[in-house]
Amino acid sequence: MQKTIGLIGGMSWESTAVYYKEINELIRQRYGLLRSADVLMHSVNFETVIEFQKSGRWDKAADYLAGIGRGLAGAGADCILICTNTMHLVAGQVAAAVDVPLIHIVDVTAEALLKAGIRRPLLLATRYTMEQDFYLGRMRERYGLNPMVPDAADREVVHEVIFDELCGGIVRESSRQAYLDIIERGRQQGADAVILGCTEIGLLIEPQHTHLPQFDSTKLHAQAAVDFACGTALALTA
């Protein structure tokens, strides 16, 4: 019997829609045309979370998402996913608030990198994710990876495209080219792969766009949720 997947979504809903679609497509591939996933979702008002981010009130963000996690677990979710990389800054607090596993997006991505023999991936993500230690530090300390990020000017471009365009469903060719230029500079500096480390970036960059191997955190996270729900993998927790 499938376990129930709990999604904390809406950050942004553009990528949460990808989670829902990817999870159900994977279930269909495994079990047949009419099978779908058991999913509970709480989709937040993203503006509320953005205000916490901008003001540095990560404590408030942690309380907010922890409460949602408790609600999902109480409603019958067997695992919890925070459907955004950035808000894994508070994953530890959310995991501590629930009595079911939290499947951590950094762990899922790192495991895929190691399996592929990658050691020096380029991380593209929000400024919070690229500049704070919760993501890069976890990859270094738990997995022995040596991730790199773009320089300050390029980090600003990556961040602005995410919030000003992708989170609003806007996909521009000029922004795709800007990202591809940043990826190429990373490759020249020694990157052996690129992490799409914001759950919206897969809307802009697809495998055919780059010479470097891509690791799409959204799809990897969704795959891990399905593996857990089907009993084929252990959850990777905070």
mmCIF file of C-alpha atoms in Angstrom:
data_model
loop_
_atom_site.group_PDB
_atom_site.id
_atom_site.type_symbol
_atom_site.label_atom_id
_atom_site.label_comp_id
_atom_site.label_asym_id
_atom_site.label_seq_id
_atom_site.Cartn_x
_atom_site.Cartn_y
_atom_site.Cartn_z
ATOM 1 C CA MET A 1 0.000 0.000 0.000
ATOM 2 C CA GLN A 2 1.303 3.431 -0.894
ATOM 3 C CA LYS A 3 2.279 5.808 1.850
ATOM 4 C CA THR A 4 0.898 9.341 1.806
ATOM 5 C CA ILE A 5 3.209 12.176 0.721
ATOM 6 C CA GLY A 6 2.856 15.508 2.507
ATOM 7 C CA LEU A 7 3.881 18.588 0.527
ATOM 8 C CA ILE A 8 4.517 22.046 1.962
ATOM 9 C CA GLY A 9 4.085 23.971 -1.270
ATOM 10 C CA GLY A 10 3.347 27.347 -2.796
ATOM 11 C CA MET A 11 6.947 28.634 -2.658
ATOM 12 C CA SER A 12 6.263 29.262 -5.533
ATOM 13 C CA TRP A 13 3.201 27.436 -6.797
ATOM 14 C CA GLU A 14 4.879 27.285 -10.221
ATOM 15 C CA SER A 15 7.357 24.705 -8.938
ATOM 16 C CA THR A 16 4.840 23.023 -6.625
ATOM 17 C CA ALA A 17 2.795 22.229 -9.735
ATOM 18 C CA VAL A 18 5.899 20.505 -11.134
ATOM 19 C CA TYR A 19 6.207 18.445 -7.934
ATOM 20 C CA TYR A 20 2.593 17.306 -8.166
ATOM 21 C CA LYS A 21 2.871 16.430 -11.851
ATOM 22 C CA GLU A 22 6.235 14.674 -11.483
ATOM 23 C CA ILE A 23 5.138 12.600 -8.480
ATOM 24 C CA ASN A 24 1.989 11.421 -10.220
ATOM 25 C CA GLU A 25 3.751 10.684 -13.502
ATOM 26 C CA LEU A 26 6.281 8.535 -11.652
ATOM 27 C CA ILE A 27 3.501 6.636 -9.871
ATOM 28 C CA ARG A 28 1.740 6.081 -13.202
ATOM 29 C CA GLN A 29 4.938 4.747 -14.770
ATOM 30 C CA ARG A 30 5.339 2.265 -11.933
ATOM 31 C CA TYR A 31 1.775 1.047 -11.544
ATOM 32 C CA GLY A 32 -0.260 1.825 -14.633
ATOM 33 C CA LEU A 33 -2.512 4.338 -16.314
ATOM 34 C CA LEU A 34 -5.082 4.948 -13.584
ATOM 35 C CA ARG A 35 -2.818 4.875 -10.517
ATOM 36 C CA SER A 36 -1.969 8.190 -8.863
ATOM 37 C CA ALA A 37 -0.199 9.264 -5.691
ATOM 38 C CA ASP A 38 -1.692 9.696 -2.249
ATOM 39 C CA VAL A 39 -0.772 13.335 -1.603
ATOM 40 C CA LEU A 40 -1.667 15.893 1.038
ATOM 41 C CA MET A 41 -0.629 19.449 0.192
ATOM 42 C CA HIS A 42 -0.664 22.724 2.078
ATOM 43 C CA SER A 43 0.083 25.517 -0.388
ATOM 44 C CA VAL A 44 1.065 28.720 1.403
ATOM 45 C CA ASN A 45 0.756 32.366 0.438
ATOM 46 C CA PHE A 46 4.293 32.838 -0.887
ATOM 47 C CA GLU A 47 4.253 36.544 -0.086
ATOM 48 C CA THR A 48 4.113 35.701 3.618
ATOM 49 C CA VAL A 49 7.270 33.593 3.323
ATOM 50 C CA ILE A 50 9.039 36.220 1.211
ATOM 51 C CA GLU A 51 8.455 38.807 3.923
ATOM 52 C CA PHE A 52 10.080 36.505 6.480
ATOM 53 C CA GLN A 53 13.036 36.036 4.127
ATOM 54 C CA LYS A 54 13.514 39.720 3.373
ATOM 55 C CA SER A 55 13.354 40.697 7.041
ATOM 56 C CA GLY A 56 15.656 37.877 8.152
ATOM 57 C CA ARG A 57 12.915 36.421 10.387
ATOM 58 C CA TRP A 58 13.884 32.831 9.834
ATOM 59 C CA ASP A 59 12.560 32.013 13.305
ATOM 60 C CA LYS A 60 9.097 33.107 12.213
ATOM 61 C CA ALA A 61 9.467 31.161 8.982
ATOM 62 C CA ALA A 62 10.461 28.067 10.961
ATOM 63 C CA ASP A 63 7.427 28.353 13.230
ATOM 64 C CA TYR A 64 5.145 28.894 10.249
ATOM 65 C CA LEU A 65 6.357 25.881 8.269
ATOM 66 C CA ALA A 66 6.616 23.693 11.373
ATOM 67 C CA GLY A 67 2.952 24.340 12.086
ATOM 68 C CA ILE A 68 2.058 23.370 8.546
ATOM 69 C CA GLY A 69 4.170 20.229 8.820
ATOM 70 C CA ARG A 70 2.361 19.236 12.008
ATOM 71 C CA GLY A 71 -0.947 19.768 10.264
ATOM 72 C CA LEU A 72 0.019 17.529 7.362
ATOM 73 C CA ALA A 73 1.323 14.809 9.658
ATOM 74 C CA GLY A 74 -1.827 15.038 11.751
ATOM 75 C CA ALA A 75 -3.933 14.688 8.620
ATOM 76 C CA GLY A 76 -2.181 11.441 7.704
ATOM 77 C CA ALA A 77 0.992 12.302 5.785
ATOM 78 C CA ASP A 78 3.669 9.635 6.208
ATOM 79 C CA CYS A 79 6.486 11.959 5.144
ATOM 80 C CA ILE A 80 6.994 15.688 4.651
ATOM 81 C CA LEU A 81 8.633 17.564 1.780
ATOM 82 C CA ILE A 82 9.389 21.282 1.842
ATOM 83 C CA CYS A 83 8.923 22.078 -1.856
ATOM 84 C CA THR A 84 11.668 24.694 -2.080
ATOM 85 C CA ASN A 85 15.429 24.671 -1.572
ATOM 86 C CA THR A 86 15.680 27.996 0.249
ATOM 87 C CA MET A 87 13.293 27.091 3.043
ATOM 88 C CA HIS A 88 15.423 24.074 3.907
ATOM 89 C CA LEU A 89 17.277 26.663 5.947
ATOM 90 C CA VAL A 90 14.616 25.815 8.564
ATOM 91 C CA ALA A 91 14.321 22.099 7.723
ATOM 92 C CA GLY A 92 15.761 21.061 11.067
ATOM 93 C CA GLN A 93 13.044 22.913 12.958
ATOM 94 C CA VAL A 94 10.323 21.487 10.745
ATOM 95 C CA ALA A 95 11.686 17.947 11.108
ATOM 96 C CA ALA A 96 11.801 18.333 14.884
ATOM 97 C CA ALA A 97 8.158 19.414 14.948
ATOM 98 C CA VAL A 98 6.761 16.319 13.232
ATOM 99 C CA ASP A 99 6.785 12.614 14.029
ATOM 100 C CA VAL A 100 7.216 11.498 10.406
ATOM 101 C CA PRO A 101 10.344 11.705 8.213
ATOM 102 C CA LEU A 102 11.230 14.932 6.443
ATOM 103 C CA ILE A 103 12.839 14.128 3.092
ATOM 104 C CA HIS A 104 15.662 16.659 2.768
ATOM 105 C CA ILE A 105 16.292 18.108 -0.688
ATOM 106 C CA VAL A 106 20.020 18.630 -0.093
ATOM 107 C CA ASP A 107 20.544 14.994 0.875
ATOM 108 C CA VAL A 108 18.590 13.754 -2.127
ATOM 109 C CA THR A 109 20.627 15.955 -4.478
ATOM 110 C CA ALA A 110 23.951 15.077 -2.871
ATOM 111 C CA GLU A 111 23.263 11.358 -3.109
ATOM 112 C CA ALA A 112 22.549 11.720 -6.834
ATOM 113 C CA LEU A 113 25.763 13.698 -7.332
ATOM 114 C CA LEU A 114 27.851 11.090 -5.555
ATOM 115 C CA LYS A 115 26.236 8.246 -7.487
ATOM 116 C CA ALA A 116 27.201 10.016 -10.721
ATOM 117 C CA GLY A 117 30.787 10.605 -9.585
ATOM 118 C CA ILE A 118 30.390 14.371 -9.371
ATOM 119 C CA ARG A 119 32.628 16.269 -6.944
ATOM 120 C CA ARG A 120 32.574 19.972 -7.890
ATOM 121 C CA PRO A 121 29.075 21.010 -8.910
ATOM 122 C CA LEU A 122 28.048 24.588 -9.645
ATOM 123 C CA LEU A 123 25.058 25.606 -7.517
ATOM 124 C CA LEU A 124 22.457 27.921 -9.050
ATOM 125 C CA ALA A 125 19.837 29.010 -6.530
ATOM 126 C CA THR A 126 18.441 31.980 -4.658
ATOM 127 C CA ARG A 127 20.938 34.288 -3.012
ATOM 128 C CA TYR A 128 19.932 32.851 0.381
ATOM 129 C CA THR A 129 20.802 29.324 -0.733
ATOM 130 C CA MET A 130 24.015 30.269 -2.530
ATOM 131 C CA GLU A 131 25.345 32.485 0.267
ATOM 132 C CA GLN A 132 24.284 30.787 3.504
ATOM 133 C CA ASP A 133 25.824 27.635 4.905
ATOM 134 C CA PHE A 134 22.771 25.424 5.352
ATOM 135 C CA TYR A 135 23.102 24.092 1.800
ATOM 136 C CA LEU A 136 26.779 24.275 0.858
ATOM 137 C CA GLY A 137 27.937 23.296 4.340
ATOM 138 C CA ARG A 138 25.701 20.239 4.421
ATOM 139 C CA MET A 139 27.076 19.073 1.064
ATOM 140 C CA ARG A 140 30.649 19.541 2.235
ATOM 141 C CA GLU A 141 30.346 18.115 5.734
ATOM 142 C CA ARG A 142 27.970 15.191 5.142
ATOM 143 C CA TYR A 143 28.973 14.186 1.635
ATOM 144 C CA GLY A 144 32.514 15.412 1.020
ATOM 145 C CA LEU A 145 31.450 17.426 -2.026
ATOM 146 C CA ASN A 146 33.137 20.665 -3.050
ATOM 147 C CA PRO A 147 30.314 22.764 -4.519
ATOM 148 C CA MET A 148 30.955 26.178 -6.025
ATOM 149 C CA VAL A 149 28.747 29.216 -6.641
ATOM 150 C CA PRO A 150 28.907 32.031 -9.196
ATOM 151 C CA ASP A 151 30.558 35.334 -8.333
ATOM 152 C CA ALA A 152 28.562 38.117 -6.648
ATOM 153 C CA ALA A 153 27.335 39.761 -9.847
ATOM 154 C CA ASP A 154 26.213 36.468 -11.331
ATOM 155 C CA ARG A 155 24.541 35.436 -8.069
ATOM 156 C CA GLU A 156 22.472 38.615 -8.268
ATOM 157 C CA VAL A 157 21.374 37.773 -11.817
ATOM 158 C CA VAL A 158 20.395 34.231 -10.837
ATOM 159 C CA HIS A 159 18.446 35.482 -7.806
ATOM 160 C CA GLU A 160 16.595 38.225 -9.676
ATOM 161 C CA VAL A 161 15.516 35.931 -12.494
ATOM 162 C CA ILE A 162 14.070 33.499 -9.961
ATOM 163 C CA PHE A 163 11.999 36.049 -8.055
ATOM 164 C CA ASP A 164 11.184 38.559 -10.804
ATOM 165 C CA GLU A 165 10.427 36.039 -13.541
ATOM 166 C CA LEU A 166 10.298 32.307 -12.809
ATOM 167 C CA CYS A 167 8.208 32.517 -9.634
ATOM 168 C CA GLY A 168 5.665 34.438 -11.712
ATOM 169 C CA GLY A 169 5.674 31.928 -14.552
ATOM 170 C CA ILE A 170 7.758 34.174 -16.842
ATOM 171 C CA VAL A 171 10.364 32.401 -18.977
ATOM 172 C CA ARG A 172 12.587 34.661 -21.096
ATOM 173 C CA GLU A 173 15.134 33.571 -23.660
ATOM 174 C CA SER A 174 17.443 36.395 -22.564
ATOM 175 C CA SER A 175 17.430 35.038 -19.014
ATOM 176 C CA ARG A 176 18.102 31.522 -20.262
ATOM 177 C CA GLN A 177 21.139 32.825 -22.132
ATOM 178 C CA ALA A 178 22.320 34.711 -19.034
ATOM 179 C CA TYR A 179 22.105 31.480 -17.031
ATOM 180 C CA LEU A 180 23.917 29.533 -19.747
ATOM 181 C CA ASP A 181 26.708 32.113 -19.734
ATOM 182 C CA ILE A 182 27.012 31.748 -15.958
ATOM 183 C CA ILE A 183 27.113 27.962 -16.263
ATOM 184 C CA GLU A 184 29.833 28.189 -18.901
ATOM 185 C CA ARG A 185 31.926 30.424 -16.645
ATOM 186 C CA GLY A 186 31.488 27.829 -13.906
ATOM 187 C CA ARG A 187 32.593 25.073 -16.261
ATOM 188 C CA GLN A 188 35.707 27.034 -17.163
ATOM 189 C CA GLN A 189 36.465 27.387 -13.445
ATOM 190 C CA GLY A 190 36.261 23.641 -12.857
ATOM 191 C CA ALA A 191 32.599 22.768 -12.318
ATOM 192 C CA ASP A 192 31.807 19.197 -13.366
ATOM 193 C CA ALA A 193 28.000 19.537 -13.129
ATOM 194 C CA VAL A 194 25.306 22.089 -12.404
ATOM 195 C CA ILE A 195 22.729 21.876 -9.615
ATOM 196 C CA LEU A 196 19.385 23.468 -10.412
ATOM 197 C CA GLY A 197 19.160 24.390 -6.759
ATOM 198 C CA CYS A 198 15.985 26.416 -6.876
ATOM 199 C CA THR A 199 12.832 24.488 -7.649
ATOM 200 C CA GLU A 200 11.844 26.927 -10.441
ATOM 201 C CA ILE A 201 15.077 26.778 -12.464
ATOM 202 C CA GLY A 202 13.988 23.637 -14.299
ATOM 203 C CA LEU A 203 11.333 25.813 -15.959
ATOM 204 C CA LEU A 204 14.182 27.730 -17.642
ATOM 205 C CA ILE A 205 17.094 25.306 -18.040
ATOM 206 C CA GLU A 206 16.619 21.810 -19.447
ATOM 207 C CA PRO A 207 19.173 19.058 -20.100
ATOM 208 C CA GLN A 208 19.605 19.910 -23.782
ATOM 209 C CA HIS A 209 20.686 23.451 -22.927
ATOM 210 C CA THR A 210 24.052 22.662 -21.313
ATOM 211 C CA HIS A 211 27.126 20.539 -21.842
ATOM 212 C CA LEU A 212 27.477 19.932 -18.105
ATOM 213 C CA PRO A 213 25.354 17.235 -16.431
ATOM 214 C CA GLN A 214 22.307 18.760 -14.745
ATOM 215 C CA PHE A 215 20.836 17.773 -11.390
ATOM 216 C CA ASP A 216 17.328 19.169 -11.078
ATOM 217 C CA SER A 217 16.534 19.320 -7.361
ATOM 218 C CA THR A 218 12.780 19.405 -7.972
ATOM 219 C CA LYS A 219 12.734 16.157 -9.933
ATOM 220 C CA LEU A 220 15.190 14.456 -7.592
ATOM 221 C CA HIS A 221 13.079 15.439 -4.577
ATOM 222 C CA ALA A 222 9.895 14.197 -6.237
ATOM 223 C CA GLN A 223 11.608 10.909 -7.116
ATOM 224 C CA ALA A 224 12.681 10.467 -3.490
ATOM 225 C CA ALA A 225 9.117 11.064 -2.326
ATOM 226 C CA VAL A 226 7.817 8.380 -4.677
ATOM 227 C CA ASP A 227 10.533 5.941 -3.620
ATOM 228 C CA PHE A 228 9.535 6.485 -0.001
ATOM 229 C CA ALA A 229 5.836 6.191 -0.697
ATOM 230 C CA CYS A 230 6.366 2.932 -2.582
ATOM 231 C CA GLY A 231 8.686 1.481 0.041
ATOM 232 C CA THR A 232 11.704 1.327 -2.249
ATOM 233 C CA ALA A 233 13.996 3.742 -0.355
ATOM 234 C CA LEU A 234 14.612 5.120 3.092
ATOM 235 C CA ALA A 235 13.809 8.765 3.741
ATOM 236 C CA LEU A 236 16.731 11.127 4.010
ATOM 237 C CA THR A 237 15.889 13.273 6.992
ATOM 238 C CA ALA A 238 17.045 16.556 8.479
#
